[in-house]
C-alpha positions as a Python dict, from the first residue, in 0.01 Angstrom:
ca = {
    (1, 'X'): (0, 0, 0),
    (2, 'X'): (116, 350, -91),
    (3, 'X'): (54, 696, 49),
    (4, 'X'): (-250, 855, -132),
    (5, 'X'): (-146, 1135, -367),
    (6, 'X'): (-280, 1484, -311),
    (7, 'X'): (-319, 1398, 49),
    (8, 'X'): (-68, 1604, 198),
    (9, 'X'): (-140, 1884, -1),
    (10, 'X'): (-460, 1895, 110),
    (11, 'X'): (-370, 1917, 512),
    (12, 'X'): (-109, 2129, 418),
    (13, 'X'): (-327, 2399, 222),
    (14, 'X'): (-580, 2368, 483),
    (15, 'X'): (-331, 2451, 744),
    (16, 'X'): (-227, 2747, 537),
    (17, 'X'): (-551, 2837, 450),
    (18, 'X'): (-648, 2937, 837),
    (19, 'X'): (-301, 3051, 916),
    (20, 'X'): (-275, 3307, 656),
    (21, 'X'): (-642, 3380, 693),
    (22, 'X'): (-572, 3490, 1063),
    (23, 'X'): (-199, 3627, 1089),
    (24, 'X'): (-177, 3776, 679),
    (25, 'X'): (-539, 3856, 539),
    (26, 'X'): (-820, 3700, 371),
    (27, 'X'): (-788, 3697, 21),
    (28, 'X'): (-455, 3482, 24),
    (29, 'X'): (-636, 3191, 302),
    (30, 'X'): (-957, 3185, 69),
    (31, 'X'): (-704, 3111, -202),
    (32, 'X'): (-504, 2864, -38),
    (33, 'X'): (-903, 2708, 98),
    (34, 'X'): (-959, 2658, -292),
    (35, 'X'): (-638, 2471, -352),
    (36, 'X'): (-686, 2261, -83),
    (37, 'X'): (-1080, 2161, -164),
    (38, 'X'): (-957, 2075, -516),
    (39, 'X'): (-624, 1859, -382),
    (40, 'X'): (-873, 1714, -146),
    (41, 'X'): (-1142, 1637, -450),
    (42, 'X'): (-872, 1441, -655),
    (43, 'X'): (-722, 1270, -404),
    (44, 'X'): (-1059, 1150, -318),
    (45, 'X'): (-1178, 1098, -687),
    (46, 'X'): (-833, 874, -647),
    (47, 'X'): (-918, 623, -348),
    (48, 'X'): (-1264, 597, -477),
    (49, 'X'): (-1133, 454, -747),
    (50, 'X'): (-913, 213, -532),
    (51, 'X'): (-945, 237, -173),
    (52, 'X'): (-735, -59, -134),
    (53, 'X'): (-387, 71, -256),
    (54, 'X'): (-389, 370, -53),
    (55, 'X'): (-335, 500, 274),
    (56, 'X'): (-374, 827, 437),
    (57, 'X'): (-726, 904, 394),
    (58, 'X'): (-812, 1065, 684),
    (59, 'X'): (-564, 1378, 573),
    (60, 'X'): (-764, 1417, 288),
    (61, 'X'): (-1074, 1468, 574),
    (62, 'X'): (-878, 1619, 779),
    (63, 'X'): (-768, 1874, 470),
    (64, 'X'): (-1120, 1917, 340),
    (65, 'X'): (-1252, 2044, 689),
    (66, 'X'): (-918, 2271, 749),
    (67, 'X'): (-1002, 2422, 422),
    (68, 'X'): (-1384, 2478, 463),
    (69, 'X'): (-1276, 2666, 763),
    (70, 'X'): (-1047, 2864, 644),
    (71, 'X'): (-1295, 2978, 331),
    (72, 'X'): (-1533, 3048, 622),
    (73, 'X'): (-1273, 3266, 840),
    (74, 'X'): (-1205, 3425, 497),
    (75, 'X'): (-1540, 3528, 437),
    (76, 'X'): (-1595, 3662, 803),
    (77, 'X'): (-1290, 3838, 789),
    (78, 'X'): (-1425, 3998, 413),
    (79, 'X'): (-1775, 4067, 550),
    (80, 'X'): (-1585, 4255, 889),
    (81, 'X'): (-1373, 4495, 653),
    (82, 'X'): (-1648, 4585, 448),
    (83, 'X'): (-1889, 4657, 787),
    (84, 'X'): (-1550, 4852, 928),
    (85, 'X'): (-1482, 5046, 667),
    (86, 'X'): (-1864, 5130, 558),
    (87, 'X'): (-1879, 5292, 904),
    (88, 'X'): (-1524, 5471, 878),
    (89, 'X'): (-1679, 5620, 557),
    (90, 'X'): (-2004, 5691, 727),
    (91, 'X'): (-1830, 5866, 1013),
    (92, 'X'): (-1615, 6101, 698),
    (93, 'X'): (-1971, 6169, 530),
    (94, 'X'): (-2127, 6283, 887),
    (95, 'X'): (-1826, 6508, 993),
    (96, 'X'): (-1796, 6654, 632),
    (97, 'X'): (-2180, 6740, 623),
    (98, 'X'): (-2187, 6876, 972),
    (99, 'X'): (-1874, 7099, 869),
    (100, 'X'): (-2066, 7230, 569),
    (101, 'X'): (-1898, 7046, 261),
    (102, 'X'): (-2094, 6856, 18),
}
């Protein structure tokens, strides 16, 4: 029995994906979240196909979950940034109206 393919890319982009969604910014874990769903998705296609030469299945779970959470972190952290700076711009428009510019 060999070590699946694609199985420890998957864990490792999944990793990344919440790591660089937390300490770096969004854009680059929803990135690394989409490499790691598709690494996940082949590897899987793969051991479907036969689950009896391969190993290491559960990092392709394990990967798949990671990576769902780090999309999800992604799109929190998106959502927060637009809601922040909506009311940073909101704040501008209030102080420039009550100062008389238009």
């Amino acid at each position: 029995m060999q070590q699946l393919p694609g199985a420890s890319n998957a864990l490792t982009f999944g990793i990344l994906s919440i790591v660089l969604t937390i300490f770096c910014c969004g854009p680059f874990g929803a990135i690394f979240s989409i490499i790691g769903l598709s690494s996940a998705k082949n590897a899987e296609q793969l051991y479907q196909s036969d689950s009896t030469a391969y190993t290491g299945y559960e990092n392709v779970r394990t990967g798949r979950v990671l990576s769902y959470i780090g999309l999800a972190l992604a799109l929190i952290m998106l959502i927060l940034s637009i809601v922040y700076f909506g009311v940073i711009g909101a704040m501008f428009y209030g102080i420039a109206q009550e100062n008389g510019f238009q």
